[in-house]
Tab-separated table of C-alpha atoms and ligand atoms in Angstrom:
chain	number	residue	atom	x	y	z
A	922	UNK	CA	2.823	-22.364	10.665
A	923	UNK	CA	1.593	-20.461	13.199
A	924	UNK	CA	-1.964	-18.970	13.066
A	925	UNK	CA	-2.988	-16.054	15.699
A	926	UNK	CA	-6.116	-14.239	15.887
A	927	UNK	CA	-5.489	-10.648	17.074
A	928	UNK	CA	-7.465	-8.295	19.286
A	929	UNK	CA	-10.354	-6.107	18.628
A	930	UNK	CA	-8.180	-2.878	18.858
A	931	UNK	CA	-6.091	-3.648	16.188
A	932	UNK	CA	-8.777	-4.607	13.230
A	933	UNK	CA	-8.287	-1.132	11.743
A	934	UNK	CA	-4.523	-1.654	11.284
A	935	UNK	CA	-4.848	-2.619	7.659
A	936	UNK	CA	-6.705	0.825	7.042
A	937	UNK	CA	-6.002	4.476	6.961
A	938	UNK	CA	-8.662	5.545	9.570
A	939	UNK	CA	-6.085	6.069	12.470
A	940	UNK	CA	-3.346	8.186	9.825
A	941	UNK	CA	-6.445	10.151	9.107
A	942	UNK	CA	-6.441	11.760	12.293
A	943	UNK	CA	-2.581	11.784	12.806
A	944	UNK	CA	-0.778	15.578	11.659
A	945	UNK	CA	0.882	15.064	8.462
A	946	UNK	CA	-0.029	11.348	7.803
A	947	UNK	CA	-3.576	13.012	7.082
A	948	UNK	CA	-2.315	15.212	4.363
A	949	UNK	CA	-3.274	12.782	1.720
A	950	UNK	CA	-6.006	10.409	1.902
A	951	UNK	CA	-4.684	7.505	0.344
A	952	UNK	CA	-6.793	4.559	0.046
A	953	UNK	CA	-3.985	2.215	0.538
A	954	UNK	CA	-2.502	3.472	3.396
A	955	UNK	CA	-2.493	1.588	6.665
A	956	UNK	CA	-2.466	2.954	10.456
A	957	UNK	CA	0.748	4.611	11.722
A	958	UNK	CA	-0.258	3.108	15.220
A	959	UNK	CA	0.726	-0.661	13.313
A	960	UNK	CA	3.955	0.429	12.472
A	961	UNK	CA	4.544	2.095	16.095
A	962	UNK	CA	3.756	-1.426	17.639
A	963	UNK	CA	5.805	-3.600	15.108
A	964	UNK	CA	8.616	-1.030	16.122
A	965	UNK	CA	8.195	-1.373	20.057
A	966	UNK	CA	7.760	-5.298	19.854
A	967	UNK	CA	10.889	-5.821	17.682
A	968	UNK	CA	12.688	-3.166	19.767
A	969	UNK	CA	13.676	-0.868	16.474
A	970	UNK	CA	15.410	2.026	18.321
A	971	UNK	CA	17.150	5.250	17.433
A	972	UNK	CA	20.046	4.653	14.703
A	973	UNK	CA	18.508	1.606	13.326
A	974	UNK	CA	17.222	1.440	9.977
A	975	UNK	CA	13.543	0.519	8.989
A	976	UNK	CA	12.657	-0.564	5.212
A	977	UNK	CA	9.317	-0.467	3.705
A	978	UNK	CA	9.624	-1.678	-0.066
A	979	UNK	CA	6.064	-0.615	-0.901
A	980	UNK	CA	6.185	2.913	0.775
A	981	UNK	CA	2.973	4.229	-0.766
A	982	UNK	CA	2.385	7.654	1.037
A	983	UNK	CA	4.801	7.076	3.711
A	984	UNK	CA	3.105	6.034	6.785
A	985	UNK	CA	6.379	3.701	7.752
A	986	UNK	CA	8.893	6.246	6.967
A	987	UNK	CA	6.824	9.334	8.808
A	988	UNK	CA	6.464	7.211	11.970
A	989	UNK	CA	10.080	6.299	11.681
A	990	UNK	CA	11.224	9.783	11.566
A	991	UNK	CA	9.338	10.748	14.374
A	992	UNK	CA	10.990	8.333	16.543
A	993	UNK	CA	14.104	9.399	15.811
A	994	UNK	CA	14.887	6.197	13.406
A	995	UNK	CA	16.009	6.243	9.800
A	996	UNK	CA	14.331	4.638	7.056
A	997	UNK	CA	14.299	3.261	3.491
A	998	UNK	CA	11.120	3.144	1.168
A	999	UNK	CA	10.332	2.447	-2.276
A	1000	UNK	CA	7.425	3.679	-4.322
A	1001	UNK	CA	6.923	3.567	-8.098
A	1002	UNK	CA	3.928	5.658	-8.666
A	1003	UNK	CA	5.190	9.026	-9.446
A	1004	UNK	CA	2.479	11.131	-7.663
A	1005	UNK	CA	2.340	9.179	-4.608
A	1006	UNK	CA	6.379	9.460	-4.427
A	1007	UNK	CA	6.271	13.210	-4.573
A	1008	UNK	CA	3.776	13.355	-1.784
A	1009	UNK	CA	5.675	11.214	0.358
A	1010	UNK	CA	8.765	13.675	-0.411
A	1011	UNK	CA	6.653	16.415	1.001
A	1012	UNK	CA	5.520	14.436	4.326
A	1013	UNK	CA	8.850	13.678	4.965
A	1014	UNK	CA	10.363	17.177	4.678
A	1015	UNK	CA	9.605	19.203	7.899
A	1016	UNK	CA	12.382	21.509	7.270
A	1017	UNK	CA	10.179	23.765	5.566
A	1018	UNK	CA	10.587	27.149	4.736
A	1019	UNK	CA	7.322	29.085	6.251
A	1020	UNK	CA	8.142	32.210	5.204
A	1021	UNK	CA	8.173	31.315	1.640
A	1022	UNK	CA	5.189	29.400	1.500
A	1023	UNK	CA	3.064	32.201	3.165
A	1024	UNK	CA	4.897	34.772	0.800
A	1025	UNK	CA	3.590	32.472	-2.259
A	1026	UNK	CA	0.257	32.305	-0.831
A	1027	UNK	CA	-0.023	36.105	-0.317
A	1028	UNK	CA	1.183	36.565	-4.021
A	1029	UNK	CA	-1.393	33.717	-5.277
A	1030	UNK	CA	-4.331	35.700	-3.401
A	1031	UNK	CA	-2.990	39.102	-4.999
A	1032	UNK	CA	-2.548	37.393	-8.734
A	1033	UNK	CA	-5.342	35.496	-8.352
A	1034	UNK	CA	-8.294	37.272	-10.142
A	1035	UNK	CA	-6.319	38.783	-12.894
A	1036	UNK	CA	-5.083	35.081	-13.673
A	1037	UNK	CA	-8.944	33.905	-13.403
A	1038	UNK	CA	-9.665	36.463	-15.809
A	1039	UNK	CA	-6.760	35.994	-18.188
A	1040	UNK	CA	-7.586	31.965	-18.418
A	1041	UNK	CA	-11.208	32.997	-19.163
A	1042	UNK	CA	-10.366	35.138	-21.716
A	1043	UNK	CA	-7.388	33.049	-23.722
A	1044	UNK	CA	-8.113	30.839	-26.652
A	1045	UNK	CA	-7.677	27.841	-24.716
A	1046	UNK	CA	-11.031	26.325	-23.753
A	1047	UNK	CA	-11.367	24.057	-20.502
A	1048	UNK	CA	-12.183	21.287	-23.064
A	1049	UNK	CA	-8.833	21.744	-24.734
A	1050	UNK	CA	-6.565	21.839	-21.286
A	1051	UNK	CA	-8.400	18.829	-19.640
A	1052	UNK	CA	-9.749	15.217	-20.103
A	1053	UNK	CA	-13.319	14.951	-19.959
A	1054	UNK	CA	-13.400	12.985	-16.332
A	1055	UNK	CA	-11.788	16.662	-15.123
A	1056	UNK	CA	-14.784	18.445	-16.629
A	1057	UNK	CA	-16.997	16.346	-15.169
A	1058	UNK	CA	-16.007	16.315	-11.640
A	1059	UNK	CA	-15.723	20.437	-11.627
A	1060	UNK	CA	-18.501	23.411	-11.774
A	1061	UNK	CA	-16.872	25.786	-14.404
A	1062	UNK	CA	-15.974	28.238	-11.721
A	1063	UNK	CA	-14.282	25.874	-9.605
A	1064	UNK	CA	-12.183	24.376	-12.572
A	1065	UNK	CA	-11.302	27.871	-13.704
A	1066	UNK	CA	-10.089	28.615	-9.892
A	1067	UNK	CA	-8.109	25.354	-9.775
A	1068	UNK	CA	-6.393	26.084	-13.030
A	1069	UNK	CA	-5.322	29.545	-12.030
A	1070	UNK	CA	-3.994	28.310	-8.650
A	1071	UNK	CA	-1.984	25.754	-10.667
A	1072	UNK	CA	-0.763	28.298	-12.942
A	1073	UNK	CA	0.088	30.722	-10.408
A	1074	UNK	CA	2.369	27.748	-8.785
A	1075	UNK	CA	3.687	26.669	-11.925
A	1076	UNK	CA	5.217	29.939	-13.086
A	1077	UNK	CA	6.561	30.516	-9.223
A	1078	UNK	CA	10.603	30.094	-8.744
A	1079	UNK	CA	10.352	28.312	-5.127
A	1080	UNK	CA	12.711	26.159	-3.519
A	1081	UNK	CA	11.988	22.269	-4.382
A	1082	UNK	CA	10.959	21.560	-0.675
A	1083	UNK	CA	8.369	24.269	-0.944
A	1084	UNK	CA	7.148	23.307	-4.230
A	1085	UNK	CA	6.499	19.645	-3.212
A	1086	UNK	CA	4.842	21.217	-0.231
A	1087	UNK	CA	2.477	23.335	-2.236
A	1088	UNK	CA	1.953	20.338	-4.915
A	1089	UNK	CA	0.523	18.416	-2.305
A	1090	UNK	CA	-1.501	21.113	-0.816
A	1091	UNK	CA	-3.340	21.446	-4.205
A	1092	UNK	CA	-3.383	17.836	-4.941
A	1093	UNK	CA	-5.160	16.925	-1.571
A	1094	UNK	CA	-7.444	19.722	-2.624
A	1095	UNK	CA	-8.953	18.380	-5.858
A	1096	UNK	CA	-11.355	15.709	-4.518
A	1097	UNK	CA	-12.488	18.023	-1.706
A	1098	UNK	CA	-13.876	20.979	-3.981
A	1099	UNK	CA	-15.026	18.491	-6.382
A	1100	UNK	CA	-18.976	18.888	-7.414
A	1101	UNK	CA	-18.976	15.282	-8.390
A	1102	UNK	CA	-18.571	11.702	-6.073
A	1103	UNK	CA	-14.910	11.776	-6.318
A	1104	UNK	CA	-14.483	10.226	-2.607
A	1105	UNK	CA	-11.751	7.236	-2.323
A	1106	UNK	CA	-11.441	4.847	-4.179
A	1107	UNK	CA	-13.910	5.370	-6.890
A	1108	UNK	CA	-14.639	8.317	-9.033
A	1109	UNK	CA	-18.645	8.733	-9.774
A	1110	UNK	CA	-18.566	11.740	-12.074
A	1111	UNK	CA	-22.406	11.460	-12.761
A	1112	UNK	CA	-23.105	11.642	-9.202
A	1113	UNK	CA	-23.485	14.962	-6.926
A	1114	UNK	CA	-21.380	15.455	-4.088
A	1115	UNK	CA	-23.177	17.689	-1.702
A	1116	UNK	CA	-20.481	18.433	1.182
A	1117	UNK	CA	-18.627	20.239	-1.208
A	1118	UNK	CA	-21.285	22.650	-2.559
A	1119	UNK	CA	-20.449	26.302	-1.935
A	1120	UNK	CA	-16.781	25.347	-1.509
A	1121	UNK	CA	-14.362	28.149	-3.074
A	1122	UNK	CA	-11.197	26.788	-4.032
A	1123	UNK	CA	-8.880	29.668	-3.025
A	1124	UNK	CA	-10.516	29.758	0.312
A	1125	UNK	CA	-10.156	26.017	0.771
A	1126	UNK	CA	-6.578	26.399	-0.484
A	1127	UNK	CA	-5.517	29.142	2.116
A	1128	UNK	CA	-7.263	26.688	4.621
A	1129	UNK	CA	-5.308	23.954	4.097
A	1130	UNK	CA	-2.236	25.451	3.562
A	1131	UNK	CA	-2.137	27.026	7.243
A	1132	UNK	CA	-3.465	23.740	8.440
A	1133	UNK	CA	-0.556	21.583	7.043
A	1134	UNK	CA	1.734	24.302	8.150
A	1135	UNK	CA	0.820	23.702	11.831
A	1136	UNK	CA	0.866	20.145	11.093
A	1137	UNK	CA	4.631	20.492	10.876
A	1138	UNK	CA	4.959	21.997	13.931
A	1139	UNK	CA	2.731	19.849	15.637
A	1140	UNK	CA	4.759	16.646	14.430
A	1141	UNK	CA	8.011	18.077	15.205
A	1142	UNK	CA	7.004	19.044	18.627
A	1143	UNK	CA	5.840	15.560	19.674
A	1144	UNK	CA	9.040	13.655	17.716
A	1145	UNK	CA	11.900	12.226	19.384
A	1146	UNK	CA	14.546	15.253	19.708
A	1147	UNK	CA	17.044	13.623	16.990
A	1148	UNK	CA	14.542	13.431	14.575
A	1149	UNK	CA	16.707	15.933	12.835
A	1150	UNK	CA	19.566	13.481	12.420
A	1151	UNK	CA	17.851	10.583	10.862
A	1152	UNK	CA	18.226	10.074	7.086
A	1153	UNK	CA	15.584	8.735	4.756
A	1154	UNK	CA	16.255	7.197	1.698
A	1155	UNK	CA	12.910	7.583	-0.663
A	1156	UNK	CA	13.602	5.416	-3.822
A	1157	UNK	CA	11.124	6.436	-7.070
A	1158	UNK	CA	11.227	2.765	-8.588
A	1159	UNK	CA	10.375	-0.623	-7.869
A	1160	UNK	CA	11.347	-3.081	-5.071
A	1161	UNK	CA	11.403	-6.220	-7.374
A	1162	UNK	CA	15.209	-4.748	-7.729
A	1163	UNK	CA	17.178	-2.809	-5.340
A	1164	UNK	CA	20.499	-4.430	-5.976
A	1165	UNK	CA	23.059	-1.225	-6.325
A	1166	UNK	CA	20.551	0.731	-3.982
A	1167	UNK	CA	20.099	-1.038	-0.850
A	1168	UNK	CA	23.173	-2.753	0.379
A	1169	UNK	CA	23.166	-6.783	1.540
A	1170	UNK	CA	22.438	-6.812	5.557
A	1171	UNK	CA	22.292	-3.092	5.798
A	1172	UNK	CA	18.414	-3.104	7.433
A	1173	UNK	CA	17.314	-3.669	10.966
A	1174	UNK	CA	13.354	-4.232	10.283
A	1175	UNK	CA	10.695	-4.359	7.474
A	1176	UNK	CA	7.530	-3.069	7.820
A	1177	UNK	CA	5.269	-3.076	4.905
A	1178	UNK	CA	2.002	-3.803	3.021
A	1179	UNK	CA	2.044	-4.887	-0.345
A	1180	UNK	CA	-0.719	-4.515	-3.104
A	1181	UNK	CA	-3.682	-7.137	-2.147
A	1182	UNK	CA	-4.605	-9.271	-4.682
A	1183	UNK	CA	-7.995	-7.797	-4.997
A	1184	UNK	CA	-7.871	-6.087	-8.662
A	1185	UNK	CA	-7.133	-2.523	-7.245
A	1186	UNK	CA	-5.514	-0.633	-10.084
A	1187	UNK	CA	-3.272	2.154	-7.887
A	1188	UNK	CA	-2.762	4.269	-11.272
A	1189	UNK	CA	-6.413	4.379	-12.277
A	1190	UNK	CA	-7.325	5.497	-8.854
A	1191	UNK	CA	-5.182	8.043	-8.808
A	1192	UNK	CA	-6.433	9.218	-12.411
A	1193	UNK	CA	-8.104	12.726	-11.298
A	1194	UNK	CA	-4.903	14.004	-9.685
A	1195	UNK	CA	-2.595	12.681	-13.017
A	1196	UNK	CA	-5.017	14.258	-15.032
A	1197	UNK	CA	-5.009	17.625	-13.597
A	1198	UNK	CA	-1.502	17.894	-13.265
A	1199	UNK	CA	-0.863	16.667	-17.010
A	1200	UNK	CA	1.000	13.730	-15.704
A	1201	UNK	CA	-1.368	11.423	-18.334
A	1202	UNK	CA	-4.030	12.783	-20.676
A	1203	UNK	CA	-5.134	9.018	-21.458
A	1204	UNK	CA	-5.434	5.681	-20.533
A	1205	UNK	CA	-2.478	4.775	-22.495
A	1206	UNK	CA	-0.271	7.612	-20.678
A	1207	UNK	CA	-1.528	6.315	-17.458
A	1208	UNK	CA	-0.108	2.788	-18.532
A	1209	UNK	CA	3.237	3.965	-19.616
A	1210	UNK	CA	3.931	6.479	-16.927
A	1211	UNK	CA	2.343	4.450	-14.141
A	1212	UNK	CA	0.674	1.324	-14.409
A	1213	UNK	CA	3.475	-0.481	-16.279
A	1214	UNK	CA	5.828	0.421	-13.391
A	1215	UNK	CA	3.878	-1.253	-10.442
A	1216	UNK	CA	4.092	-4.942	-9.569
A	1217	UNK	CA	0.960	-6.823	-11.112
A	1218	UNK	CA	-2.081	-6.481	-8.509
A	1219	UNK	CA	-4.830	-5.729	-11.214
A	1220	UNK	CA	-6.434	-7.237	-14.166
A	1221	UNK	CA	-5.686	-3.933	-16.178
A	1222	UNK	CA	-2.023	-4.494	-16.258
A	1223	UNK	CA	-2.145	-7.781	-17.840
A	1224	UNK	CA	-1.126	-8.433	-21.641
A	1225	UNK	CA	-2.136	-11.806	-22.327
A	1226	UNK	CA	0.732	-12.296	-24.956
A	1227	UNK	CA	3.346	-10.954	-22.753
A	1228	UNK	CA	5.768	-14.031	-21.345
A	1229	UNK	CA	6.207	-12.087	-18.014
A	1230	UNK	CA	2.444	-13.531	-17.090
A	1231	UNK	CA	3.772	-17.211	-17.268
A	1232	UNK	CA	4.897	-18.676	-13.624
A	1233	UNK	CA	8.593	-17.690	-13.463
A	1234	UNK	CA	11.290	-20.347	-13.305
A	1235	UNK	CA	12.323	-19.283	-9.906
A	1236	UNK	CA	9.095	-19.816	-8.631
A	1237	UNK	CA	8.825	-23.533	-10.114
A	1238	UNK	CA	12.759	-24.235	-9.013
A	1239	UNK	CA	12.613	-22.479	-5.490
A	1240	UNK	CA	8.867	-23.173	-4.318
A	1241	UNK	CA	7.447	-25.957	-6.527
A	1242	UNK	CA	4.518	-26.656	-4.216
A	1243	UNK	CA	3.489	-23.079	-4.254
A	1244	UNK	CA	4.291	-23.166	-8.199
A	1245	UNK	CA	2.128	-25.825	-8.219
A	1246	UNK	CA	-1.017	-24.426	-6.284
A	1247	UNK	CA	-0.727	-21.436	-8.487
A	1248	UNK	CA	-0.926	-23.477	-11.767
A	1249	UNK	CA	-3.976	-25.280	-10.782
A	1250	UNK	CA	-5.855	-22.376	-9.163
A	1251	UNK	CA	-4.755	-20.347	-12.312
A	1252	UNK	CA	-5.896	-23.295	-15.022
A	1253	UNK	CA	-9.557	-23.020	-13.031
A	1254	UNK	CA	-9.699	-19.381	-13.504
A	1255	UNK	CA	-8.413	-19.540	-17.155
A	1256	UNK	CA	-11.723	-21.866	-17.592
A	1257	UNK	CA	-13.946	-19.668	-15.330
A	1258	UNK	CA	-12.804	-16.645	-17.658
A	1259	UNK	CA	-14.642	-18.220	-20.760
A	1260	UNK	CA	-17.914	-18.718	-19.326
A	1261	UNK	CA	-17.549	-15.030	-17.834
A	1262	UNK	CA	-18.956	-12.193	-19.557
A	1263	UNK	CA	-16.385	-9.501	-18.265
A	1264	UNK	CA	-13.404	-12.041	-19.496
A	1265	UNK	CA	-11.410	-10.620	-16.753
A	1266	UNK	CA	-7.820	-12.053	-16.631
A	1267	UNK	CA	-7.564	-12.910	-13.160
A	1268	UNK	CA	-5.367	-16.199	-14.157
A	1269	UNK	CA	-2.862	-14.317	-15.546
A	1270	UNK	CA	-3.091	-11.553	-12.694
A	1271	UNK	CA	-2.423	-14.193	-9.963
A	1272	UNK	CA	0.530	-15.359	-11.934
A	1273	UNK	CA	2.220	-11.795	-12.265
A	1274	UNK	CA	1.393	-11.317	-8.357
A	1275	UNK	CA	3.543	-14.073	-7.497
A	1276	UNK	CA	6.264	-13.697	-9.901
A	1277	UNK	CA	6.536	-9.947	-8.621
A	1278	UNK	CA	6.296	-11.080	-4.789
A	1279	UNK	CA	8.978	-13.606	-5.415
A	1280	UNK	CA	11.378	-11.235	-6.454
A	1281	UNK	CA	10.420	-8.663	-3.781
A	1282	UNK	CA	10.867	-11.270	-0.994
A	1283	UNK	CA	13.908	-12.308	-2.316
A	1284	UNK	CA	15.277	-9.003	-1.988
A	1285	UNK	CA	13.771	-8.202	1.181
A	1286	UNK	CA	15.929	-11.265	2.465
A	1287	UNK	CA	19.139	-9.755	0.779
A	1288	UNK	CA	18.920	-6.356	2.609
A	1289	UNK	CA	17.527	-7.384	5.950
A	1290	UNK	CA	20.389	-8.368	8.698
A	1291	UNK	CA	20.563	-11.493	10.528
A	1292	UNK	CA	18.109	-12.039	13.411
A	1293	UNK	CA	15.894	-9.569	11.828
A	1294	UNK	CA	12.024	-9.574	11.239
A	1295	UNK	CA	10.056	-8.631	8.353
A	1296	UNK	CA	6.201	-7.887	8.451
A	1297	UNK	CA	3.881	-7.845	5.579
A	1298	UNK	CA	0.263	-6.488	5.876
A	1299	UNK	CA	-1.768	-7.834	3.301
A	1300	UNK	CA	-5.041	-9.645	2.252
A	1301	UNK	CA	-6.215	-12.818	0.530
A	1302	UNK	CA	-8.763	-13.034	-2.603
A	1303	UNK	CA	-11.146	-15.107	-4.250
A	1304	UNK	CA	-11.457	-14.073	-7.944
A	1305	UNK	CA	-14.261	-15.674	-9.805
A	1306	UNK	CA	-14.762	-17.693	-6.136
A	1307	UNK	CA	-11.441	-19.232	-6.521
A	1308	UNK	CA	-9.597	-18.803	-2.945
A	1309	UNK	CA	-6.041	-17.904	-2.865
A	1310	UNK	CA	-4.778	-17.640	0.339
A	1311	UNK	CA	-2.149	-15.143	-0.367
A	1312	UNK	CA	-0.915	-15.009	3.229
A	1313	UNK	CA	0.046	-18.940	3.415
A	1314	UNK	CA	1.400	-18.415	-0.203
A	1315	UNK	CA	3.536	-15.473	0.657
A	1316	UNK	CA	4.827	-17.104	3.964
A	1317	UNK	CA	5.720	-20.321	1.896
A	1318	UNK	CA	7.509	-18.252	-0.630
A	1319	UNK	CA	9.503	-16.143	2.003
A	1320	UNK	CA	10.826	-19.559	3.371
A	1321	UNK	CA	11.842	-20.697	0.070
A	1322	UNK	CA	14.107	-17.485	-0.192
A	1323	UNK	CA	15.770	-17.994	2.995
A	1324	UNK	CA	13.587	-16.777	5.889
A	1325	UNK	CA	14.018	-19.395	8.421
A	1326	UNK	CA	10.175	-19.356	9.430
A	1327	UNK	CA	6.797	-17.307	9.119
A	1328	UNK	CA	3.888	-16.950	11.347
A	1329	UNK	CA	0.485	-15.520	10.214
A	1330	UNK	CA	-1.589	-13.231	12.894
A	1331	UNK	CA	-5.233	-12.584	11.156
A	1332	UNK	CA	-6.272	-8.737	11.624
A	1333	UNK	CA	-10.145	-9.048	10.405
A	1334	UNK	CA	-12.264	-11.179	8.136
A	1335	UNK	CA	-13.624	-9.384	4.878
A	1336	UNK	CA	-15.837	-9.204	2.451
A	1337	UNK	CA	-18.864	-10.121	4.769
A	1338	UNK	CA	-21.144	-7.539	3.111
A	1339	UNK	CA	-21.590	-9.307	0.295
A	1340	UNK	CA	-22.721	-12.531	1.511
A	1341	UNK	CA	-26.425	-11.723	0.263
A	1342	UNK	CA	-25.178	-10.572	-3.310
A	1343	UNK	CA	-25.481	-13.368	-5.715
A	1344	UNK	CA	-23.233	-11.781	-8.110
A	1345	UNK	CA	-20.214	-12.367	-5.756
A	1346	UNK	CA	-18.380	-15.235	-4.376
A	1347	UNK	CA	-19.271	-16.421	-0.668
A	1348	UNK	CA	-15.672	-17.198	0.355
A	1349	UNK	CA	-14.613	-15.680	3.522
A	1350	UNK	CA	-11.726	-13.012	3.143
A	1351	UNK	CA	-9.035	-12.221	5.812
A	1352	UNK	CA	-6.464	-9.276	6.116
A	1353	UNK	CA	-3.403	-10.499	8.234
A	1354	UNK	CA	0.068	-9.815	8.898
A	1355	UNK	CA	2.567	-12.487	7.594
A	1356	UNK	CA	5.874	-12.245	10.164
A	1357	UNK	CA	9.318	-13.399	8.842
A	1358	UNK	CA	12.458	-14.055	10.682
A	1359	UNK	CA	16.036	-13.986	9.414
A	1360	UNK	CA	18.090	-16.578	10.970
B	1486	SAM	C1	-1.028	-1.152	0.005
B	1486	SAM	S1	0.039	0.211	-0.250
B	1486	SAM	C2	1.009	0.856	0.724
B	1486	SAM	C3	0.606	2.011	1.308
B	1486	SAM	C4	1.715	2.579	2.216
B	1486	SAM	N1	1.713	1.651	3.221
B	1486	SAM	C5	0.860	3.812	2.819
B	1486	SAM	O1	0.930	3.858	4.174
B	1486	SAM	O2	0.682	4.624	2.027
B	1486	SAM	C6	1.224	-0.769	-1.874
B	1486	SAM	C7	1.960	0.661	-2.771
B	1486	SAM	O3	2.827	-0.169	-3.145
B	1486	SAM	C8	3.026	0.326	-4.451
B	1486	SAM	N2	3.799	-0.436	-5.312
B	1486	SAM	C9	3.434	-1.113	-6.359
B	1486	SAM	N3	3.986	-1.837	-7.144
B	1486	SAM	C10	5.096	-1.644	-6.396
B	1486	SAM	C11	6.645	-2.155	-6.807
B	1486	SAM	N4	6.843	-2.960	-7.780
B	1486	SAM	N5	7.599	-1.538	-5.960
B	1486	SAM	C12	7.136	-0.811	-4.762
B	1486	SAM	N6	5.897	-0.440	-4.410
B	1486	SAM	C13	4.855	-0.590	-5.220
B	1486	SAM	C14	1.560	1.002	-4.982
B	1486	SAM	O4	1.611	1.996	-5.723
B	1486	SAM	C15	1.134	1.092	-3.126
B	1486	SAM	O5	1.345	2.854	-2.940
């Protein structure tokens, strides 16, 4: 294993900062997104050129796929979160009918006042339309306005591409016009957000829609001429099993970032959006429709009686050293859990995480061409103060599924802000890139 510290300018590669300034990338502030510059650097370093194919097994909001498209490179991506998947589809479609979008916008503005009146005077109160969280996050006026935009949108007969575009625009608007602290990643409905005061939902929608359209023109202008000939296979599903969807030895490069082992519940973080669109009404709906489809990375996904939270036979068989480490760390966590108030199932979260990672690495190895590289941007963690060196463990699992070697580049150290907090552990954490080679 080679451990390399990375230079200053690359420290933000694991964050969404750079992407928030880039056309189209910035459409949806996904808290888990990474920098498009990291993808670009990887493509240049590994000499990935036009006509080749890059795979992102944790596609999220599509940073890898978007960058590939703009360079004339084919891509494949897998994402099980239905809301995020739909947004990525919209971001990847540059062949948008500007006229259709603008004519919808005109129609929306014309119908808007009467729609608001109609909803206000109907029997359905806002209480009956939305879960409590939504009611707490908006003033009554804004919520009626958003509701009207949503209804006009849902009643329209637009092409799928335009629908995905407008869906993304309305979704992106939701946190912007909320009167509560709905900044990513946490929602605090009781805190007031001053930056959105006086914002009118329809006006903001109109502005955002126009700026998204000009983003499309901008990205097309700066993209490689061959972008329109590239192919992008975006799969709604789990990368633990892509057999029958992605064929063996078909991928030239992997650039990705799995969920970190830090108890971040991706389904819960998008609760506002899922509730607004009616994709879920309760915690149970979110579990069924989203949470259960994602790989384990949060204690909220753990069911202690479910046998999937036992160390898998594959892990024991192919990488006994890693399995032994996970066993001893999680035994420690099981003991610590007994003393802790929150009784968090970190023990089973860690087991579930590595069981899933094993399958995903096995599949990544299968689909990659010989001589190619796979890069995983990830962070380690220390639940209840027990350090789990995720990068090293993933590196070792990768070698056990066939990769010839791995190296680790440290992007930045994390968690320093909690040094003085006695409630938190003091283990220094890091964000790194694990690099595999298929021999
Ligand atoms: C760190 S984020 C990646 C973000 C992405 N790089 C971007 O720019 O938006 C990890 C993503 O993995 C997704 N994910 C979770 N379980 C998955 C699974 N079993 N298969 C594929 N993706 C999964 C999460 O929903 C999340 O979007």
